[in-house]
Coordinates of C-alpha atoms and ligand atoms in Angstrom, one line a residue:
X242 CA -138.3 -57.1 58.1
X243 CA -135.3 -58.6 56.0
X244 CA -137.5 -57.1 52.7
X245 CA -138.3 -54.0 53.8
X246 CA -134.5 -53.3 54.4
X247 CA -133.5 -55.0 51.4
X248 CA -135.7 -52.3 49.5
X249 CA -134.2 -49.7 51.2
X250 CA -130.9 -50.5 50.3
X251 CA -132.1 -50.3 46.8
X252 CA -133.3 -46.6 47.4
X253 CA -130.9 -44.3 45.6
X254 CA -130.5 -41.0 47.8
X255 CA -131.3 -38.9 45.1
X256 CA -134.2 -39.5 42.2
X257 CA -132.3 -39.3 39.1
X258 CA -133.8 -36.3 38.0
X259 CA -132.3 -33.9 40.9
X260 CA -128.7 -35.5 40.5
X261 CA -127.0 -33.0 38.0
X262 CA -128.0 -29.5 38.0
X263 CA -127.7 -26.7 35.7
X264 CA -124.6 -24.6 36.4
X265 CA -126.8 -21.9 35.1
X266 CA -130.4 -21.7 36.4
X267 CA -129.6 -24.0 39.3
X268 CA -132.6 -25.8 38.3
X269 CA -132.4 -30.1 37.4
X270 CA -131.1 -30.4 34.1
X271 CA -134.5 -31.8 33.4
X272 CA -136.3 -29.3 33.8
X273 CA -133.5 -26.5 33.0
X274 CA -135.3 -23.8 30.8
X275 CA -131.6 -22.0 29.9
X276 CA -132.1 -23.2 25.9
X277 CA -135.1 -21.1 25.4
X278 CA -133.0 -17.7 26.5
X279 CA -132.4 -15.8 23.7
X280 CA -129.0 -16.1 21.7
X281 CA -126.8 -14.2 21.6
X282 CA -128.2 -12.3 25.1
X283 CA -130.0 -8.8 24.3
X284 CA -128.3 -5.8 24.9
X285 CA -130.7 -3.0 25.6
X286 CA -129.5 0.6 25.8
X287 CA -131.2 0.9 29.2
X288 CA -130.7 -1.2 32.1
X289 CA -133.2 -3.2 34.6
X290 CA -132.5 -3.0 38.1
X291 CA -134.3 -5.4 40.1
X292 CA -134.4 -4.4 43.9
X293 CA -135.5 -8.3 45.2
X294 CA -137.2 -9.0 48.7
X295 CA -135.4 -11.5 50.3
X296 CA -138.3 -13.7 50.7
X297 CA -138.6 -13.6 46.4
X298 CA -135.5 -15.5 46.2
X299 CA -137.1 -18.8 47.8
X300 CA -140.4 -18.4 45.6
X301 CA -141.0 -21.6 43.7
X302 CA -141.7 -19.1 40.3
X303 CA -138.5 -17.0 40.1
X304 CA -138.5 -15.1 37.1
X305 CA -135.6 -12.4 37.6
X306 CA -132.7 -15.5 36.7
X307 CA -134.8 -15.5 33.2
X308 CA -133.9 -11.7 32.7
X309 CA -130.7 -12.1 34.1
X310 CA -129.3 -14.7 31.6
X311 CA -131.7 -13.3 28.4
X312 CA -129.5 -9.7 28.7
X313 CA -126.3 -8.9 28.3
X314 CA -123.6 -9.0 31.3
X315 CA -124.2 -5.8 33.3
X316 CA -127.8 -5.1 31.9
X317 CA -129.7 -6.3 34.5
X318 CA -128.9 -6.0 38.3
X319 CA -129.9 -7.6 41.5
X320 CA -129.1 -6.3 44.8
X321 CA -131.1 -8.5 47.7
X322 CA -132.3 -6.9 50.7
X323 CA -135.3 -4.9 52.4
X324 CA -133.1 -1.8 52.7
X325 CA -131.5 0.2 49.8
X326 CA -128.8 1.3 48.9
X327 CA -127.8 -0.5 52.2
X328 CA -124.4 -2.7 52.0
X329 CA -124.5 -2.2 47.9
X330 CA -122.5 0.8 47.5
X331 CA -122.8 1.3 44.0
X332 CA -126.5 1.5 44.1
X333 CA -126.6 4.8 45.2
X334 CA -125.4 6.4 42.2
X335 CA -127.8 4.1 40.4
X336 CA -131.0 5.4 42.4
X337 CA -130.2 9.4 42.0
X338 CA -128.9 9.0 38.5
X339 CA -131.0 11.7 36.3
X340 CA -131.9 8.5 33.9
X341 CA -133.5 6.1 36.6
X342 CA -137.2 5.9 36.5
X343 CA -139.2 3.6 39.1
X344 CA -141.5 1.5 37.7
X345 CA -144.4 1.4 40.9
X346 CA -147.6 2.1 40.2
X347 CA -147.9 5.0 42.6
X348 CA -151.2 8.1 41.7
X349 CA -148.5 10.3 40.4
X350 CA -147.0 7.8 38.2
X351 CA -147.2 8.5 34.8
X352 CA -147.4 6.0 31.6
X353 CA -143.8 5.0 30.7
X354 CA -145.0 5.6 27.0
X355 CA -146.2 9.1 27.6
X356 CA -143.0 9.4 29.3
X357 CA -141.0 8.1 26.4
X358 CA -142.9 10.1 23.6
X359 CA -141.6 13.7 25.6
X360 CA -138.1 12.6 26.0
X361 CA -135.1 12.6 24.2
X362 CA -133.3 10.4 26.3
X363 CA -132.5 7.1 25.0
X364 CA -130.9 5.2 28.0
X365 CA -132.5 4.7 31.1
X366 CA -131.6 2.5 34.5
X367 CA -135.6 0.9 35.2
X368 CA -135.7 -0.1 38.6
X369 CA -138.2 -2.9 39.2
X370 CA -139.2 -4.0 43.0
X371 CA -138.8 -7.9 42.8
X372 CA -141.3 -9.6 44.6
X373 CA -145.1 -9.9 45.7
X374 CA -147.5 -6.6 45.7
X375 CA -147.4 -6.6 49.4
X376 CA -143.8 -7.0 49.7
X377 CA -142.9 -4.1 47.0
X378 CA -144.9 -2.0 48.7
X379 CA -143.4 -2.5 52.2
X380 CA -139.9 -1.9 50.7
X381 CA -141.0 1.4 49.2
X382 CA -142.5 2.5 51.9
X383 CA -139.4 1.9 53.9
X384 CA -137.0 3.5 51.6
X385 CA -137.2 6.9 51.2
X386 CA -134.7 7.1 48.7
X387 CA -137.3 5.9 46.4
X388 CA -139.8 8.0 47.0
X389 CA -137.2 10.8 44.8
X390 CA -137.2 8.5 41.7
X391 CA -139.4 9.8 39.2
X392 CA -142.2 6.7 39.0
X393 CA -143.6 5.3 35.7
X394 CA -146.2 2.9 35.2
X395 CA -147.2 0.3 32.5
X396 CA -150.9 0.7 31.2
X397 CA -150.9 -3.2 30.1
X398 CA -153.7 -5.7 30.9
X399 CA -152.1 -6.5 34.0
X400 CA -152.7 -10.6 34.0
X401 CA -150.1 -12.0 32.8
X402 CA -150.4 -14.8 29.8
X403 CA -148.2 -17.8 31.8
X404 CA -148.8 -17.4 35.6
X405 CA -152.4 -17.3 35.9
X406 CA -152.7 -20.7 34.1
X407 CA -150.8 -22.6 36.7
X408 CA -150.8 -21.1 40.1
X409 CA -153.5 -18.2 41.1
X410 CA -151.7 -15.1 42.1
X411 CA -152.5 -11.7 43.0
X412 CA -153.1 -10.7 38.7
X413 CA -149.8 -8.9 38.8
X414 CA -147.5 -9.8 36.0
X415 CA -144.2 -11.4 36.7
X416 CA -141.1 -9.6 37.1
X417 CA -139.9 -11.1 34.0
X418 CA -142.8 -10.2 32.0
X419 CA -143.3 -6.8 33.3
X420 CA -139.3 -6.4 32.6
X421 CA -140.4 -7.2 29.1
X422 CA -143.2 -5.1 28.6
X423 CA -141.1 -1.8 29.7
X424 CA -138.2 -3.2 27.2
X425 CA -140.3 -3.3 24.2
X426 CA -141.3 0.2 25.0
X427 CA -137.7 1.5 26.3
X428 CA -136.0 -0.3 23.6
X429 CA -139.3 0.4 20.8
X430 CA -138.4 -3.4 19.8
X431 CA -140.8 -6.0 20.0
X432 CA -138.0 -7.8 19.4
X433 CA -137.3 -8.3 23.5
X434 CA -140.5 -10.5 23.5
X435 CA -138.1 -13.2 22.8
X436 CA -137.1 -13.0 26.6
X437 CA -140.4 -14.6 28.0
X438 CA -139.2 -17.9 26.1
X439 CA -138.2 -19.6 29.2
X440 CA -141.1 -18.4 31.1
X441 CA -143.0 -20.8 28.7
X442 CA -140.7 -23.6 29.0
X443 CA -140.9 -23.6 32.3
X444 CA -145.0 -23.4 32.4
X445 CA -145.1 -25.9 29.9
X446 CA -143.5 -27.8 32.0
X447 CA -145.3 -27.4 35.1
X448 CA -148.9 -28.1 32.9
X449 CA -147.3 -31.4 31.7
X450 CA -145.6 -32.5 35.2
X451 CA -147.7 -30.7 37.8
X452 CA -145.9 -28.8 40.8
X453 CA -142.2 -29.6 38.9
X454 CA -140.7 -27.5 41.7
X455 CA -142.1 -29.9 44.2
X456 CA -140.5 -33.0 43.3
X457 CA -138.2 -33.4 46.1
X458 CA -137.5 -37.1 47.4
X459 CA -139.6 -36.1 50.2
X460 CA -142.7 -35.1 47.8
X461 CA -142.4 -38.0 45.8
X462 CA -142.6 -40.5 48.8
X463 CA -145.1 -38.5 50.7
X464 CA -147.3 -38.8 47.6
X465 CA -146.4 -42.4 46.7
X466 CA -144.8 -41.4 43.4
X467 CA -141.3 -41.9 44.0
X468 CA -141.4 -43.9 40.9
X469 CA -140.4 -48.0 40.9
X470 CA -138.0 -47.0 43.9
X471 CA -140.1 -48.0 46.5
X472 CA -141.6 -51.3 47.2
X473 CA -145.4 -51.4 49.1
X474 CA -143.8 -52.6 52.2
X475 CA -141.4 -49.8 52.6
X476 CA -144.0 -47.6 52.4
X477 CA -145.9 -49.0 54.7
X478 CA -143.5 -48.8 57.1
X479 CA -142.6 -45.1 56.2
X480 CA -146.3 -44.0 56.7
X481 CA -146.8 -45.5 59.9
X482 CA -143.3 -43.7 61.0
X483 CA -145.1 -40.7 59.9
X484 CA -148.3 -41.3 62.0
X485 CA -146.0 -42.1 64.9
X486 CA -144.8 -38.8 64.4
X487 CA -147.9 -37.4 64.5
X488 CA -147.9 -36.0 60.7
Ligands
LIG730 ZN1 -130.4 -24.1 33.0

């Protein structure tokens, strides 16, 4: 027994790679994809407004940081919640403004090109539900405010080029990249492709390491990967805790 405590004294309690953290993405500095965002941030004449389920913010794949820090202050927005405008009270303004448009995918949607090729207006505020197909359409269906905004739609492939090579999803393209795709087109600048730059960093990543956003301590032991740390005894010891558990 006199070993196995002596290794776990030599446990640190935090791998090194989840002791600093970037101030900015709140990811681990090693894994931190804030030098691919573009420099200086792009400032678009229009403005993305990202209405973000509450459950989105937990998702191991969050894109909407990734379009907050690749624009300009003030160019894109987040407001949390299931109900809107709720507690934000400048989002009202926002959702009647004559310039918003919706981006859902609704039968009377029409083609955000199409849209753009008729109108003289050069400035728009793009609002963009944030989070899984079932979960934007709950929150417009709840929110009749909405239902007023005059809906667009993006006549794209519709898989996007990252996602669907590390995690299956539902073929929808990420907020980031669908932010993107309406920005090239709003903005009629290719230029703003440079804002999926850490959405590749950040797959690259996951291709070389696996799951990077399940590293914790926890992972690592359960999996017998917490690397050099951990002598055979120890985790021995912590597996048969675990089966006492009943885990
Ligand atoms: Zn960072």
């Amino acid at each position: 027994m006199d070993e196995v405590f002596s290794d776990l004294a030599n446990i640190p309690s935090e791998p090194p790679e989840v002791r600093s953290t970037c101030p900015t993405c709140e990811r681990p500095t090693s894994v931190c994809w804030c030098a691919a965002l573009p420099k200086p941030r792009l400032c678009p004449q229009s403005r993305i407004i990202l209405l973000q389920h509450p459950a989105e913010e937990k998702r191991c794949l969050r894109t909407a940081p990734m379009l907050h820090f690749g624009l300009s202050e003030g160019k894109c927005l987040v407001y949390k919640g299931k109900r809107f405008p709720g507690r934000y009270q400048d989002l009202e303004e926002l959702l009647v403004g004559s310039n918003t448009i919706l981006l859902y995918p609704s039968p009377t949607a029409v083609d955000l090109k199409s849209l753009l090729q008729n109108n003289t207006n050069t400035s728009f505020n793009l609002v963009i539900i944030d989070g899984t197909w079932p979960q934007a359409k709950a929150i417009y269906a709840s929110n009749p405010i909405l239902h007023k905004i005059k809906q667009v739609k993006l006549l794209t492939k519709g898989v996007s080029s990252y996602i669907i090579r590390t995690q299956p999803t539902d073929g929808c393209l990420s907020t980031l990249e669908t932010a993107t795709e309406a920005l090239c087109l709003l903005e009629d600048d290719e230029g703003y492709r440079k804002l999926l730059a850490p959405l590749k960093t950040l797959c690259d990543f996951q291709l070389k390491n696996g799951a990077v956003s399940h590293q914790s301590k926890e992972f690592l032991i359960k999996n017998n990967k917490y690397p050099k740390l951990i002598g055979k005894r120890l985790n021995k010891v912590l597996n048969s805790v675990e089966v006492l558990r009943g885990e």
